[in-house]
């Protein structure tokens, strides 16, 4: 609700549907408990540990905290880091009202940011960095000399490129940290229906039932986000999609379609039956983000060389693997290379 903070939170909790009063009060108890911990639960705690410590009911965990944890950390509550989760809650649910706005892009993410950024710089698309030699005078990239560089690739790639230079510099701690990340998949099933079909909301939660391969967590109605040219286009998204990544693609596609049709039929808004599916395309990004587990050692942006900085959502941003973290990391990398501009 567009009320000044913290009234917006109180109003949201009061108006939330599907929760008992006891559960609503329990959400407030968790927020108060986290505030009392200065938003820094013990480093080794998982999200589930934190939720049980603050006596959150199974319904609350299933309907609110687990979906939020999966969406923000791409890691299940049973294994996700309570410290990273608390940081997300602090920065989105406290402070000014705008902090808790949910932003849904009306255009695809490439058009929204990277394409616009690319127009301001010289891009060299398809140019894979295969060799990187940093020194105090500059950085040689594929045998071309640059004054300085920001290495903004996933940690496993950074480890490969920097393996020899880091060993020579005696920085094996950084090398080990780059190699220590584990990763979690995200799956997206894009559906094109034979006829337009409008959902009551642009983004709706699905009930997950893994025993029936109903792994879908969120359903997006593209027409409501990107305009009527996308009428009848849906996306079913699953975070921490290890179940999907291990299964037969055709079976999973059919099970996800079945899940959407079944849950739509049961929705109180009495939706018309889901039209036939004209086309379905399943994308599984196996290493979508790093697993946001407790006790991770995340590298800083600096390296043993003043000419080379690291950037990526996996650096020590205090955030899980999200766009906000990547942006903060990029800014910090720029400061490392040019402290005068900070
Ligand atoms: C399916 C999916 C859904 C997601 N949904 C969300 C979301 O809803 N909200 C959110 O906040 N975050 C989301 N994320 C996470 C978000 O995309 C990442 O946090 C963000 O992209 C990380 O940015 P980055 O700059 O650290 O790394 P990346 O975006 O991974 O960029 C690294 C780049 O390095 C390039 N590269 C690698 N090796 C080389 C090489 N040798 N030479 C040249 N280039 C190289 C890669 O091609 C890549 O473009 C999602 C991720 C996925 C996969």
GROMACS .gro file of C-alpha atoms and ligand atoms in nm:
model
  395
    1UNK     CA    1   0.000   0.000   0.000
    2UNK     CA    2   0.114   0.354  -0.077
    3UNK     CA    3   0.138   0.462   0.285
    4UNK     CA    4   0.443   0.606   0.459
    5UNK     CA    5   0.672   0.350   0.625
    6UNK     CA    6   0.622   0.163   0.853
    7UNK     CA    7   0.242   0.196   0.809
    8UNK     CA    8   0.270   0.031   0.467
    9UNK     CA    9   0.401  -0.286   0.636
   10UNK     CA   10   0.131  -0.285   0.901
   11UNK     CA   11  -0.139  -0.236   0.636
   12UNK     CA   12   0.008  -0.512   0.418
   13UNK     CA   13   0.007  -0.758   0.706
   14UNK     CA   14  -0.346  -0.658   0.815
   15UNK     CA   15  -0.482  -0.700   0.464
   16UNK     CA   16  -0.292  -1.019   0.374
   17UNK     CA   17  -0.529  -1.299   0.276
   18UNK     CA   18  -0.488  -1.663   0.371
   19UNK     CA   19  -0.311  -1.603   0.704
   20UNK     CA   20  -0.449  -1.642   1.055
   21UNK     CA   21  -0.406  -1.361   1.309
   22UNK     CA   22  -0.159  -1.580   1.493
   23UNK     CA   23   0.053  -1.609   1.179
   24UNK     CA   24   0.031  -1.237   1.108
   25UNK     CA   25   0.157  -1.161   1.456
   26UNK     CA   26   0.433  -1.420   1.412
   27UNK     CA   27   0.564  -1.233   1.104
   28UNK     CA   28   0.591  -0.919   1.318
   29UNK     CA   29   0.768  -1.123   1.587
   30UNK     CA   30   1.027  -1.239   1.334
   31UNK     CA   31   1.089  -0.882   1.218
   32UNK     CA   32   1.124  -0.760   1.578
   33UNK     CA   33   1.353  -1.054   1.661
   34UNK     CA   34   1.576  -0.978   1.363
   35UNK     CA   35   1.591  -0.612   1.455
   36UNK     CA   36   1.695  -0.713   1.809
   37UNK     CA   37   1.976  -0.918   1.649
   38UNK     CA   38   2.075  -0.603   1.451
   39UNK     CA   39   1.975  -0.801   1.141
   40UNK     CA   40   2.280  -1.025   1.178
   41UNK     CA   41   2.183  -1.377   1.286
   42UNK     CA   42   2.473  -1.614   1.363
   43UNK     CA   43   2.685  -1.680   1.055
   44UNK     CA   44   2.630  -2.057   1.062
   45UNK     CA   45   2.247  -2.042   1.087
   46UNK     CA   46   2.026  -2.157   0.801
   47UNK     CA   47   1.703  -1.975   0.719
   48UNK     CA   48   1.503  -2.267   0.858
   49UNK     CA   49   1.698  -2.244   1.184
   50UNK     CA   50   1.614  -1.873   1.205
   51UNK     CA   51   1.244  -1.934   1.131
   52UNK     CA   52   1.214  -2.208   1.393
   53UNK     CA   53   1.403  -1.993   1.646
   54UNK     CA   54   1.137  -1.725   1.599
   55UNK     CA   55   0.853  -1.982   1.615
   56UNK     CA   56   0.719  -1.937   1.262
   57UNK     CA   57   0.440  -2.185   1.184
   58UNK     CA   58   0.461  -2.445   0.906
   59UNK     CA   59   0.193  -2.253   0.711
   60UNK     CA   60   0.393  -1.930   0.731
   61UNK     CA   61   0.710  -2.107   0.625
   62UNK     CA   62   0.535  -2.279   0.333
   63UNK     CA   63   0.335  -1.978   0.213
   64UNK     CA   64   0.560  -1.683   0.285
   65UNK     CA   65   0.917  -1.748   0.395
   66UNK     CA   66   1.015  -2.046   0.180
   67UNK     CA   67   0.890  -1.884  -0.146
   68UNK     CA   68   1.061  -1.556  -0.052
   69UNK     CA   69   1.382  -1.738   0.036
   70UNK     CA   70   1.381  -1.935  -0.291
   71UNK     CA   71   1.307  -1.625  -0.498
   72UNK     CA   72   1.571  -1.406  -0.332
   73UNK     CA   73   1.847  -1.656  -0.251
   74UNK     CA   74   1.780  -1.932  -0.509
   75UNK     CA   75   1.850  -2.173  -0.224
   76UNK     CA   76   1.597  -2.371  -0.012
   77UNK     CA   77   1.535  -2.244   0.343
   78UNK     CA   78   1.679  -2.567   0.489
   79UNK     CA   79   2.024  -2.489   0.346
   80UNK     CA   80   2.015  -2.111   0.280
   81UNK     CA   81   2.215  -1.858   0.483
   82UNK     CA   82   2.010  -1.679   0.751
   83UNK     CA   83   2.252  -1.383   0.739
   84UNK     CA   84   2.189  -1.322   0.365
   85UNK     CA   85   1.814  -1.368   0.410
   86UNK     CA   86   1.809  -1.119   0.699
   87UNK     CA   87   1.994  -0.867   0.483
   88UNK     CA   88   1.732  -0.899   0.209
   89UNK     CA   89   1.449  -0.856   0.463
   90UNK     CA   90   1.622  -0.557   0.623
   91UNK     CA   91   1.679  -0.375   0.295
   92UNK     CA   92   1.337  -0.451   0.146
   93UNK     CA   93   1.102  -0.437   0.443
   94UNK     CA   94   1.253  -0.158   0.653
   95UNK     CA   95   1.347   0.197   0.562
   96UNK     CA   96   1.136   0.392   0.315
   97UNK     CA   97   0.822   0.257   0.149
   98UNK     CA   98   0.987   0.242  -0.195
   99UNK     CA   99   1.229  -0.022  -0.063
  100UNK     CA  100   0.951  -0.279  -0.063
  101UNK     CA  101   0.814  -0.197  -0.408
  102UNK     CA  102   0.812  -0.502  -0.626
  103UNK     CA  103   0.947  -0.413  -0.969
  104UNK     CA  104   0.831  -0.616  -1.267
  105UNK     CA  105   1.003  -0.522  -1.594
  106UNK     CA  106   0.763  -0.448  -1.883
  107UNK     CA  107   1.039  -0.522  -2.132
  108UNK     CA  108   1.299  -0.795  -2.141
  109UNK     CA  109   1.598  -0.744  -1.914
  110UNK     CA  110   1.848  -0.708  -2.200
  111UNK     CA  111   1.659  -0.412  -2.344
  112UNK     CA  112   1.613  -0.265  -1.999
  113UNK     CA  113   1.979  -0.237  -1.904
  114UNK     CA  114   2.266  -0.411  -2.087
  115UNK     CA  115   2.160  -0.293  -2.436
  116UNK     CA  116   2.131   0.066  -2.308
  117UNK     CA  117   2.468   0.042  -2.132
  118UNK     CA  118   2.629  -0.109  -2.444
  119UNK     CA  119   2.539   0.199  -2.648
  120UNK     CA  120   2.769   0.409  -2.427
  121UNK     CA  121   3.083   0.196  -2.455
  122UNK     CA  122   3.278   0.008  -2.719
  123UNK     CA  123   3.156  -0.349  -2.706
  124UNK     CA  124   3.344  -0.645  -2.847
  125UNK     CA  125   3.075  -0.912  -2.861
  126UNK     CA  126   3.182  -1.274  -2.888
  127UNK     CA  127   3.535  -1.191  -2.773
  128UNK     CA  128   3.616  -1.457  -2.515
  129UNK     CA  129   3.894  -1.368  -2.274
  130UNK     CA  130   4.129  -1.666  -2.287
  131UNK     CA  131   4.442  -1.516  -2.140
  132UNK     CA  132   4.478  -1.264  -1.865
  133UNK     CA  133   4.810  -1.145  -1.725
  134UNK     CA  134   4.791  -0.872  -1.462
  135UNK     CA  135   5.097  -0.679  -1.344
  136UNK     CA  136   5.156  -0.356  -1.158
  137UNK     CA  137   5.186  -0.170  -1.493
  138UNK     CA  138   4.876  -0.299  -1.667
  139UNK     CA  139   4.677  -0.604  -1.772
  140UNK     CA  140   4.745  -0.811  -2.083
  141UNK     CA  141   4.420  -0.957  -2.216
  142UNK     CA  142   4.450  -1.199  -2.508
  143UNK     CA  143   4.794  -1.043  -2.559
  144UNK     CA  144   4.660  -0.687  -2.581
  145UNK     CA  145   4.776  -0.438  -2.316
  146UNK     CA  146   4.521  -0.238  -2.110
  147UNK     CA  147   4.592   0.011  -1.828
  148UNK     CA  148   4.352  -0.173  -1.599
  149UNK     CA  149   4.067  -0.424  -1.609
  150UNK     CA  150   3.760  -0.538  -1.420
  151UNK     CA  151   3.717  -0.914  -1.441
  152UNK     CA  152   3.339  -0.960  -1.422
  153UNK     CA  153   3.291  -1.330  -1.498
  154UNK     CA  154   3.147  -1.608  -1.278
  155UNK     CA  155   3.391  -1.727  -1.007
  156UNK     CA  156   3.476  -2.062  -1.171
  157UNK     CA  157   3.579  -1.874  -1.489
  158UNK     CA  158   3.777  -1.619  -1.288
  159UNK     CA  159   3.957  -1.909  -1.115
  160UNK     CA  160   4.052  -2.059  -1.449
  161UNK     CA  161   4.179  -1.729  -1.595
  162UNK     CA  162   4.370  -1.632  -1.281
  163UNK     CA  163   4.499  -1.973  -1.178
  164UNK     CA  164   4.865  -1.920  -1.275
  165UNK     CA  165   4.888  -1.547  -1.186
  166UNK     CA  166   4.734  -1.604  -0.839
  167UNK     CA  167   4.965  -1.900  -0.767
  168UNK     CA  168   5.267  -1.695  -0.874
  169UNK     CA  169   5.149  -1.410  -0.648
  170UNK     CA  170   5.103  -1.655  -0.358
  171UNK     CA  171   4.732  -1.566  -0.335
  172UNK     CA  172   4.606  -1.923  -0.312
  173UNK     CA  173   4.343  -1.816  -0.053
  174UNK     CA  174   4.165  -1.611  -0.321
  175UNK     CA  175   4.199  -1.896  -0.570
  176UNK     CA  176   4.047  -2.143  -0.323
  177UNK     CA  177   3.759  -1.903  -0.248
  178UNK     CA  178   3.686  -1.865  -0.622
  179UNK     CA  179   3.673  -2.244  -0.659
  180UNK     CA  180   3.466  -2.309  -0.345
  181UNK     CA  181   3.131  -2.179  -0.476
  182UNK     CA  182   2.855  -2.427  -0.547
  183UNK     CA  183   2.573  -2.341  -0.781
  184UNK     CA  184   2.197  -2.374  -0.804
  185UNK     CA  185   1.980  -2.401  -1.116
  186UNK     CA  186   1.680  -2.189  -1.223
  187UNK     CA  187   1.429  -2.332  -1.470
  188UNK     CA  188   1.194  -2.132  -1.692
  189UNK     CA  189   0.921  -2.289  -1.904
  190UNK     CA  190   0.790  -2.052  -2.172
  191UNK     CA  191   0.446  -2.141  -2.303
  192UNK     CA  192   0.259  -2.007  -2.605
  193UNK     CA  193  -0.110  -2.084  -2.588
  194UNK     CA  194  -0.340  -2.130  -2.886
  195UNK     CA  195  -0.569  -1.851  -2.762
  196UNK     CA  196  -0.525  -1.549  -2.533
  197UNK     CA  197  -0.573  -1.626  -2.164
  198UNK     CA  198  -0.559  -1.351  -1.903
  199UNK     CA  199  -0.452  -1.424  -1.547
  200UNK     CA  200  -0.602  -1.221  -1.258
  201UNK     CA  201  -0.251  -1.086  -1.178
  202UNK     CA  202   0.066  -1.050  -1.388
  203UNK     CA  203   0.257  -1.271  -1.140
  204UNK     CA  204   0.097  -1.553  -0.943
  205UNK     CA  205   0.232  -1.806  -0.699
  206UNK     CA  206   0.198  -2.175  -0.780
  207UNK     CA  207   0.177  -2.449  -0.518
  208UNK     CA  208   0.475  -2.679  -0.550
  209UNK     CA  209   0.414  -3.054  -0.519
  210UNK     CA  210   0.737  -3.229  -0.607
  211UNK     CA  211   0.590  -3.581  -0.565
  212UNK     CA  212   0.385  -3.510  -0.882
  213UNK     CA  213   0.665  -3.322  -1.063
  214UNK     CA  214   0.465  -3.002  -1.006
  215UNK     CA  215   0.779  -2.797  -0.952
  216UNK     CA  216   0.645  -2.460  -1.078
  217UNK     CA  217   0.675  -2.178  -0.821
  218UNK     CA  218   0.571  -1.863  -1.009
  219UNK     CA  219   0.357  -1.799  -1.314
  220UNK     CA  220   0.399  -1.481  -1.521
  221UNK     CA  221   0.146  -1.348  -1.771
  222UNK     CA  222   0.358  -1.183  -2.038
  223UNK     CA  223   0.067  -0.990  -2.191
  224UNK     CA  224   0.012  -0.803  -1.867
  225UNK     CA  225   0.382  -0.717  -1.847
  226UNK     CA  226   0.479  -0.653  -2.207
  227UNK     CA  227   0.151  -0.566  -2.378
  228UNK     CA  228  -0.104  -0.749  -2.589
  229UNK     CA  229   0.143  -0.869  -2.851
  230UNK     CA  230   0.230  -1.130  -2.590
  231UNK     CA  231  -0.131  -1.241  -2.527
  232UNK     CA  232  -0.137  -1.609  -2.437
  233UNK     CA  233   0.232  -1.621  -2.345
  234UNK     CA  234   0.319  -1.753  -2.000
  235UNK     CA  235   0.639  -1.824  -1.811
  236UNK     CA  236   0.659  -2.080  -1.531
  237UNK     CA  237   0.965  -2.019  -1.314
  238UNK     CA  238   1.133  -2.245  -1.059
  239UNK     CA  239   1.425  -2.145  -0.839
  240UNK     CA  240   1.666  -2.397  -0.684
  241UNK     CA  241   1.539  -2.626  -0.958
  242UNK     CA  242   1.754  -2.930  -0.882
  243UNK     CA  243   1.447  -3.156  -0.912
  244UNK     CA  244   1.381  -3.033  -1.267
  245UNK     CA  245   1.746  -3.041  -1.375
  246UNK     CA  246   1.767  -3.414  -1.295
  247UNK     CA  247   1.451  -3.522  -1.478
  248UNK     CA  248   1.339  -3.600  -1.831
  249UNK     CA  249   1.264  -3.268  -2.006
  250UNK     CA  250   0.952  -3.384  -2.190
  251UNK     CA  251   0.796  -3.532  -1.874
  252UNK     CA  252   0.874  -3.220  -1.672
  253UNK     CA  253   0.731  -2.993  -1.942
  254UNK     CA  254   0.406  -3.192  -1.944
  255UNK     CA  255   0.391  -3.198  -1.562
  256UNK     CA  256   0.438  -2.819  -1.541
  257UNK     CA  257   0.164  -2.758  -1.800
  258UNK     CA  258  -0.060  -2.992  -1.602
  259UNK     CA  259   0.021  -2.801  -1.280
  260UNK     CA  260  -0.075  -2.463  -1.431
  261UNK     CA  261  -0.400  -2.595  -1.583
  262UNK     CA  262  -0.497  -2.775  -1.261
  263UNK     CA  263  -0.424  -2.487  -1.024
  264UNK     CA  264  -0.594  -2.234  -1.254
  265UNK     CA  265  -0.906  -2.453  -1.260
  266UNK     CA  266  -0.912  -2.447  -0.879
  267UNK     CA  267  -0.850  -2.071  -0.847
  268UNK     CA  268  -1.131  -1.878  -0.676
  269UNK     CA  269  -1.132  -1.619  -0.957
  270UNK     CA  270  -1.301  -1.886  -1.177
  271UNK     CA  271  -1.062  -1.855  -1.467
  272UNK     CA  272  -1.168  -1.992  -1.803
  273UNK     CA  273  -0.996  -2.326  -1.876
  274UNK     CA  274  -0.637  -2.291  -1.996
  275UNK     CA  275  -0.627  -2.301  -2.378
  276UNK     CA  276  -0.422  -2.570  -2.555
  277UNK     CA  277  -0.046  -2.519  -2.556
  278UNK     CA  278   0.083  -2.435  -2.905
  279UNK     CA  279   0.454  -2.427  -2.812
  280UNK     CA  280   0.659  -2.498  -2.501
  281UNK     CA  281   1.028  -2.428  -2.443
  282UNK     CA  282   1.210  -2.527  -2.124
  283UNK     CA  283   1.532  -2.346  -2.023
  284UNK     CA  284   1.741  -2.480  -1.739
  285UNK     CA  285   2.028  -2.257  -1.634
  286UNK     CA  286   2.230  -2.510  -1.432
  287UNK     CA  287   2.461  -2.256  -1.270
  288UNK     CA  288   2.210  -1.971  -1.241
  289UNK     CA  289   2.349  -1.834  -0.912
  290UNK     CA  290   2.587  -1.946  -0.641
  291UNK     CA  291   2.427  -2.146  -0.359
  292UNK     CA  292   2.367  -1.888  -0.081
  293UNK     CA  293   2.468  -2.121   0.202
  294UNK     CA  294   2.598  -2.024   0.550
  295UNK     CA  295   2.967  -1.959   0.608
  296UNK     CA  296   3.068  -1.876   0.249
  297UNK     CA  297   3.395  -1.690   0.210
  298UNK     CA  298   3.323  -1.435  -0.059
  299UNK     CA  299   3.617  -1.257  -0.223
  300UNK     CA  300   3.662  -0.881  -0.209
  301UNK     CA  301   3.687  -0.677  -0.529
  302UNK     CA  302   4.059  -0.616  -0.493
  303UNK     CA  303   4.332  -0.849  -0.622
  304UNK     CA  304   4.708  -0.860  -0.557
  305UNK     CA  305   4.746  -0.619  -0.855
  306UNK     CA  306   4.638  -0.252  -0.845
  307UNK     CA  307   4.542  -0.278  -1.213
  308UNK     CA  308   4.288  -0.560  -1.175
  309UNK     CA  309   3.958  -0.565  -0.986
  310UNK     CA  310   3.697  -0.838  -0.960
  311UNK     CA  311   3.323  -0.782  -1.002
  312UNK     CA  312   3.021  -1.008  -0.985
  313UNK     CA  313   2.722  -1.083  -0.765
  314UNK     CA  314   2.943  -1.344  -0.591
  315UNK     CA  315   3.188  -1.092  -0.443
  316UNK     CA  316   3.142  -0.987  -0.080
  317UNK     CA  317   2.834  -0.769  -0.134
  318UNK     CA  318   2.634  -0.892   0.167
  319UNK     CA  319   2.362  -0.988  -0.085
  320UNK     CA  320   2.276  -1.323  -0.242
  321UNK     CA  321   2.325  -1.376  -0.617
  322UNK     CA  322   2.097  -1.096  -0.738
  323UNK     CA  323   2.112  -0.797  -0.971
  324UNK     CA  324   2.139  -0.550  -0.681
  325UNK     CA  325   2.452  -0.732  -0.565
  326UNK     CA  326   2.602  -0.731  -0.916
  327UNK     CA  327   2.548  -0.354  -0.947
  328UNK     CA  328   2.699  -0.283  -0.606
  329UNK     CA  329   2.994  -0.503  -0.691
  330UNK     CA  330   3.055  -0.324  -1.022
  331UNK     CA  331   3.057   0.013  -0.847
  332UNK     CA  332   3.295  -0.117  -0.582
  333UNK     CA  333   3.528  -0.258  -0.850
  334UNK     CA  334   3.543   0.088  -1.012
  335UNK     CA  335   3.633   0.239  -0.673
  336UNK     CA  336   3.911  -0.016  -0.626
  337UNK     CA  337   4.069   0.082  -0.957
  338UNK     CA  338   4.015   0.453  -0.913
  339UNK     CA  339   3.989   0.543  -0.544
  340UNK     CA  340   3.991   0.914  -0.637
  341UNK     CA  341   3.651   0.872  -0.805
  342UNK     CA  342   3.494   0.711  -0.497
  343LIG     C1  343   1.727  -1.770  -1.511
  343LIG     C2  344   1.778  -1.665  -1.414
  343LIG     C3  345   1.687  -1.584  -1.349
  343LIG     C4  346   1.732  -1.486  -1.260
  343LIG     N1  347   1.639  -1.406  -1.199
  343LIG     C5  348   1.680  -1.304  -1.122
  343LIG     C6  349   1.588  -1.213  -1.067
  343LIG     O1  350   1.466  -1.225  -1.086
  343LIG     N2  351   1.634  -1.111  -0.988
  343LIG     C7  352   1.766  -1.094  -0.966
  343LIG     O2  353   1.804  -0.999  -0.899
  343LIG     N3  354   1.858  -1.179  -1.017
  343LIG     C8  355   1.818  -1.283  -1.095
  343LIG     N4  356   1.910  -1.369  -1.148
  343LIG     C9  357   2.052  -1.352  -1.111
  343LIG    C10  358   2.118  -1.241  -1.193
  343LIG     O3  359   2.106  -1.272  -1.330
  343LIG    C11  360   2.265  -1.234  -1.152
  343LIG     O4  361   2.274  -1.197  -1.015
  343LIG    C12  362   2.341  -1.130  -1.231
  343LIG     O5  363   2.327  -1.150  -1.371
  343LIG    C13  364   2.490  -1.140  -1.196
  343LIG     O6  365   2.560  -1.044  -1.271
  343LIG     P1  366   2.714  -1.058  -1.289
  343LIG     O7  367   2.760  -0.937  -1.363
  343LIG     O8  368   2.776  -1.091  -1.158
  343LIG     O9  369   2.741  -1.190  -1.377
  343LIG     P2  370   2.678  -1.243  -1.510
  343LIG    O10  371   2.550  -1.176  -1.543
  343LIG    O11  372   2.682  -1.392  -1.498
  343LIG    O12  373   2.782  -1.197  -1.621
  343LIG    C14  374   2.905  -1.262  -1.641
  343LIG    C15  375   2.938  -1.246  -1.788
  343LIG    O13  376   3.070  -1.290  -1.813
  343LIG    C16  377   3.073  -1.346  -1.942
  343LIG     N5  378   3.192  -1.430  -1.954
  343LIG    C17  379   3.223  -1.544  -1.886
  343LIG     N6  380   3.346  -1.587  -1.921
  343LIG    C18  381   3.395  -1.500  -2.011
  343LIG    C19  382   3.518  -1.491  -2.083
  343LIG     N7  383   3.617  -1.580  -2.070
  343LIG     N8  384   3.536  -1.386  -2.168
  343LIG    C20  385   3.439  -1.293  -2.184
  343LIG     N9  386   3.319  -1.295  -2.118
  343LIG    C21  387   3.299  -1.398  -2.033
  343LIG    C22  388   2.942  -1.425  -1.948
  343LIG    O14  389   2.907  -1.450  -2.082
  343LIG    C23  390   2.848  -1.327  -1.880
  343LIG    O15  391   2.786  -1.241  -1.971
  343LIG    C24  392   1.870  -1.469  -1.236
  343LIG    C25  393   1.962  -1.551  -1.302
  343LIG    C26  394   1.917  -1.648  -1.391
  343LIG    C27  395   2.019  -1.734  -1.463
   0.00000   0.00000   0.00000
